[in-house]
Coordinates of C-alpha atoms in Angstrom, one line a residue:
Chain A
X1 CA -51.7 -24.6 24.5
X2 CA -52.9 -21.6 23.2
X3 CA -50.2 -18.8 23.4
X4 CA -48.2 -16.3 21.7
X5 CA -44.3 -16.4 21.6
X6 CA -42.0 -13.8 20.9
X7 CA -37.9 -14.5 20.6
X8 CA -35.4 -13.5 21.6
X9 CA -36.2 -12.9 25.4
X10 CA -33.7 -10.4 25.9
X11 CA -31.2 -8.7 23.2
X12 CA -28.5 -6.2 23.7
X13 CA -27.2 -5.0 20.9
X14 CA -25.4 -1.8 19.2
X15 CA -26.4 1.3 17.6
X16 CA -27.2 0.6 13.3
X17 CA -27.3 -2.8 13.5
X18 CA -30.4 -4.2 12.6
X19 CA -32.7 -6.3 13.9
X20 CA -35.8 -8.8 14.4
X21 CA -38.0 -9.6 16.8
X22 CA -39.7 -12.8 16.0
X23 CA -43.5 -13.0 16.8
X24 CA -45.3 -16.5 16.5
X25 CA -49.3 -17.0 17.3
X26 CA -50.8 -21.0 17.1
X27 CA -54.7 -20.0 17.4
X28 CA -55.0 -18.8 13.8
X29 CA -55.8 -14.9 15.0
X30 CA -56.2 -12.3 11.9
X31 CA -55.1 -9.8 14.2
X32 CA -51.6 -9.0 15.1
X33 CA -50.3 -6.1 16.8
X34 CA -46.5 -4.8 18.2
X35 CA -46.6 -2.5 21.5
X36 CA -43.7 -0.9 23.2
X37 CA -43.6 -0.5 27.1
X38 CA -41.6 2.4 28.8
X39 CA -41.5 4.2 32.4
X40 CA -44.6 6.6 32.6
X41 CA -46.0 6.0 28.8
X42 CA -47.2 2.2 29.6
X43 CA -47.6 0.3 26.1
X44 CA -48.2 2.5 23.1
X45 CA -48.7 0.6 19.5
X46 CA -45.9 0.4 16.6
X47 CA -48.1 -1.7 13.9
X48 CA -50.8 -3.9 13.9
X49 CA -52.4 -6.2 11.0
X50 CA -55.5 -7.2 10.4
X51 CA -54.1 -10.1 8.2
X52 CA -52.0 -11.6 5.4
X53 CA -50.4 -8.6 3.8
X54 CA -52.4 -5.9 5.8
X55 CA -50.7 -3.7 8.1
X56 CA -51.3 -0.4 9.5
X57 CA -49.0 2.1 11.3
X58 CA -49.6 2.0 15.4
X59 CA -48.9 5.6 17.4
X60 CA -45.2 5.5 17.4
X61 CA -44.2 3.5 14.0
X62 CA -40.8 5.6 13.5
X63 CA -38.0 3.5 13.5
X64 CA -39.8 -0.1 13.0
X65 CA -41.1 -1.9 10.1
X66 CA -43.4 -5.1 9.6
X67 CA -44.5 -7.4 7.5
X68 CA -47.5 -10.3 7.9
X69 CA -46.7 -12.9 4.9
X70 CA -48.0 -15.8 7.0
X71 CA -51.3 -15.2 9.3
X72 CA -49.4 -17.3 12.4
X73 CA -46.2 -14.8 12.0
X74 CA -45.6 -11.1 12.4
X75 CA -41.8 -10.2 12.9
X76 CA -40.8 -6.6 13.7
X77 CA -38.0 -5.1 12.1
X78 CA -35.6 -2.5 13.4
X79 CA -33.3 -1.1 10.4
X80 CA -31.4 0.8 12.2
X81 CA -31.6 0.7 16.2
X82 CA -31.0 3.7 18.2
X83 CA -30.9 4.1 22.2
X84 CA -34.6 5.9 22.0
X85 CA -35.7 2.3 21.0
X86 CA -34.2 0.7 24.2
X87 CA -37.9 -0.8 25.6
X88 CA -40.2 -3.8 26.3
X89 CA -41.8 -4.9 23.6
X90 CA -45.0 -6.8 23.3
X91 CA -46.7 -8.8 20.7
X92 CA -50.0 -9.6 20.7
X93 CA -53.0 -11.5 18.9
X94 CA -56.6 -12.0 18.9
X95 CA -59.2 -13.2 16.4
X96 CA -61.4 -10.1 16.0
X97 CA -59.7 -7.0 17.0
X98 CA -58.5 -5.4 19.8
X99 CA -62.7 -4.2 21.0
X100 CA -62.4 -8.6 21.5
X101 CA -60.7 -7.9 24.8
X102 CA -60.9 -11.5 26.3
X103 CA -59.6 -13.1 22.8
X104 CA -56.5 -10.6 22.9
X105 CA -53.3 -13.1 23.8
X106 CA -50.2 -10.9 24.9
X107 CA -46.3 -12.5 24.5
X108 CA -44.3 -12.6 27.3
X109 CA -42.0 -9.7 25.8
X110 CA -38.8 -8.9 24.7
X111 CA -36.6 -6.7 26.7
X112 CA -34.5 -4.9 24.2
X113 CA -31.3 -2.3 24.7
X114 CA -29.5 -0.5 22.4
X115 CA -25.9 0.8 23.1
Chain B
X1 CA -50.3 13.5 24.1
X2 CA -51.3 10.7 26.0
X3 CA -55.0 10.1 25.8
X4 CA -55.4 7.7 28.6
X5 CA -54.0 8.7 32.0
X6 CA -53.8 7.0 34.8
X7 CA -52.3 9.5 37.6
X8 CA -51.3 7.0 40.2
X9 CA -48.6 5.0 39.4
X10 CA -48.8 2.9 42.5
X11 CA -51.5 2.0 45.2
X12 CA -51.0 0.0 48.6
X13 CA -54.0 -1.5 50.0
X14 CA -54.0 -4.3 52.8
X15 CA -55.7 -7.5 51.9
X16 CA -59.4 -7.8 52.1
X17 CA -59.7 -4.1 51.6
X18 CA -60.9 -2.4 48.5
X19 CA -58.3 -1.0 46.1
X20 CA -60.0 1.8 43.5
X21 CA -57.7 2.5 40.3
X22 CA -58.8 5.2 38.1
X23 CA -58.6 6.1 34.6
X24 CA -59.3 9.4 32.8
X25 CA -59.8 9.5 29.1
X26 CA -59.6 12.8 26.6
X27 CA -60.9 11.7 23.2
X28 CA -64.7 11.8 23.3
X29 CA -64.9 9.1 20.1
X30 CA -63.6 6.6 22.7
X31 CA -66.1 3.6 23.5
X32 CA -65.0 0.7 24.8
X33 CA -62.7 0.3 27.6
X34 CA -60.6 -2.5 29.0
X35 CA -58.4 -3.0 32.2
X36 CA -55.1 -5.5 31.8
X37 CA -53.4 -6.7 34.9
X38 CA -49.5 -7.5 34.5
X39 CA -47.4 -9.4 36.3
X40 CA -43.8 -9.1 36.3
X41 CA -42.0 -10.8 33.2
X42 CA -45.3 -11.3 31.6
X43 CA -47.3 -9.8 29.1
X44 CA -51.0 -8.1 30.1
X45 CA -53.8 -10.5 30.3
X46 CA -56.9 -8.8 29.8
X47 CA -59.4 -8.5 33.3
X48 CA -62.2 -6.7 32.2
X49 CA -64.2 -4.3 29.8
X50 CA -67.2 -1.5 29.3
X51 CA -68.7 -0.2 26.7
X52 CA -70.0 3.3 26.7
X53 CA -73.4 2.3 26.8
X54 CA -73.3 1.0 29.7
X55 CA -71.8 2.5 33.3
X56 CA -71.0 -0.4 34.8
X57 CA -69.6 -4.0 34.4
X58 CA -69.2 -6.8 37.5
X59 CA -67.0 -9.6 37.0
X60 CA -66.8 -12.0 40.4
X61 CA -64.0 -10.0 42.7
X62 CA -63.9 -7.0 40.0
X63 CA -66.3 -4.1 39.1
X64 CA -65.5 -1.3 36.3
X65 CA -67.1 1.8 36.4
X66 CA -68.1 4.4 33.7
X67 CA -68.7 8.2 34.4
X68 CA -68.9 9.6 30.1
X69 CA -69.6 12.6 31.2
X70 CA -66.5 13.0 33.0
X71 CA -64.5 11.1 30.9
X72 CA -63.9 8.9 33.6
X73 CA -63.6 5.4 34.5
X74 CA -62.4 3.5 37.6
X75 CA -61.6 -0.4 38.5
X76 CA -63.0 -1.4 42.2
X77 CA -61.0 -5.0 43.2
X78 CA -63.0 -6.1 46.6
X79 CA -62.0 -8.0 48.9
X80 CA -58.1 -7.5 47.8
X81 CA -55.8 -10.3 47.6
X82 CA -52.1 -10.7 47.5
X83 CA -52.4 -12.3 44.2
X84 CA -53.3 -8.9 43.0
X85 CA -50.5 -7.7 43.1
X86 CA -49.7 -6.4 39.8
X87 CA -49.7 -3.6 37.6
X88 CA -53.3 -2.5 35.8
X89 CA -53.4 -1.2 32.7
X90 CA -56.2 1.0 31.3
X91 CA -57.1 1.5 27.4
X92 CA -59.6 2.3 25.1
X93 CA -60.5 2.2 21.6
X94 CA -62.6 3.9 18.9
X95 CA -62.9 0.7 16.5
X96 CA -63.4 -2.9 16.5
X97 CA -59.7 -2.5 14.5
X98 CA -57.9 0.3 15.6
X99 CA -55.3 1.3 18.0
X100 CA -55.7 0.8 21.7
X101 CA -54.6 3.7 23.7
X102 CA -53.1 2.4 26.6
X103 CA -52.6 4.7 30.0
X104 CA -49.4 4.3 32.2
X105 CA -50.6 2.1 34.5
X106 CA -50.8 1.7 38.4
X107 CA -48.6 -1.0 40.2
X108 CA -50.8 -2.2 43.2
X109 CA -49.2 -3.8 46.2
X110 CA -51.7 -5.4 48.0
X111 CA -50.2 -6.2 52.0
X112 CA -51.2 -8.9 54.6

């Protein structure tokens, strides 16, 4: 089954200590991208990759880094968490960029808060 | 500044009625435009897209309007279903590779 998985599910956690937020596509996309959900902003982009070793910064990239060493695997790294980074997060993956609407597979999320 | 706004954050519309979401846009270098439906503890799954050469795009139930010159853009669902129920996502992009701007979406509730 074709699908994108993103671990953990849910994470509380405290202010400075960092993080990762695993990422995991099986339909060998080249394109990878984070987004971050809140109240009133809907999903705004962190990063995205257009493959292996090629990342660019999203609208809000502050705070996060990436990296894309494997094409199936794009984790997103919080250094140091703070409460402004409390959020849903999505991952997502398609196989020509995000103007391939249809081929653009969305995880299920990861519902993150920082104390 | 958010590029893509969707003013209504929610819409109630009985079933078999028509629910109308809409989607304004301020960037001009935008040209292709995609609605995601959500459901809750999912992520979006895309439902349906325009380019800006065109003004309109009909998929079965769902129909997406494109007014450019109002920098405009709306989602007509007829007949409504309860299965509908969901929140719609507009965005748009510039690029085959660039960001998608996403609005802030409109949770429909869609009633017997």
């Amino acid at each position: 089954e074709a699908q994108v998985t993103q671990n953990p599910r849910y994470l509380i956690t405290v202010t400075g200590k960092k993080l990762t937020v695993t990422c995991s596509q099986n339909m060998n996309h080249e394109y990878m991208s984070w987004y971050r959900q809140d109240p009133g902003l809907g999903l705004r982009q962190i990063y995205y990759s257009m493959n292996v070793e090629v990342t660019d910064k999203g609208d809000v990239p502050e705070g996060y880094k990436v990296s894309r060493k494997e094409k199936r695997n794009f984790p997103l790294i919080l250094e140091s968490p703070s409460p402004n980074q409390t959020s849903l997060y999505f991952c997502a993956s398609s196989k020509e960029g995000t103007r391939s609407g249809k081929t653009q597979y969305f995880g299920p999320g990861t519902r993150l808060l920082v104390l | 500044d958010q590029q893509v706004k969707q003013n209504s954050p929610s819409l109630s519309v009985q079933e078999g009625r028509i629910s109308i979401l809409n989607c304004d846009y301020t960037n001009s270098m935008f040209d292709y435009f995609l609605w995601y439906k959500k459901y809750p503890a999912e992520g979006p799954t895309f439902l349906i897209s325009i380019s800006s050469i065109k003004d309109k795009n009909e998929d079965g139930r769902f129909t997406v309007f494109l007014n450019k010159s109002a920098k405009h853009l709306s989602l007509h669902i007829v007949p409504s279903q309860p299965g509908d129920s969901a929140v719609y996502f507009c965005a748009a992009i510039t690029d085959s590779w660039g960001k998608l701007q996403f609005g802030a979406g409109t949770q429909v509730v869609v009633t017997p």
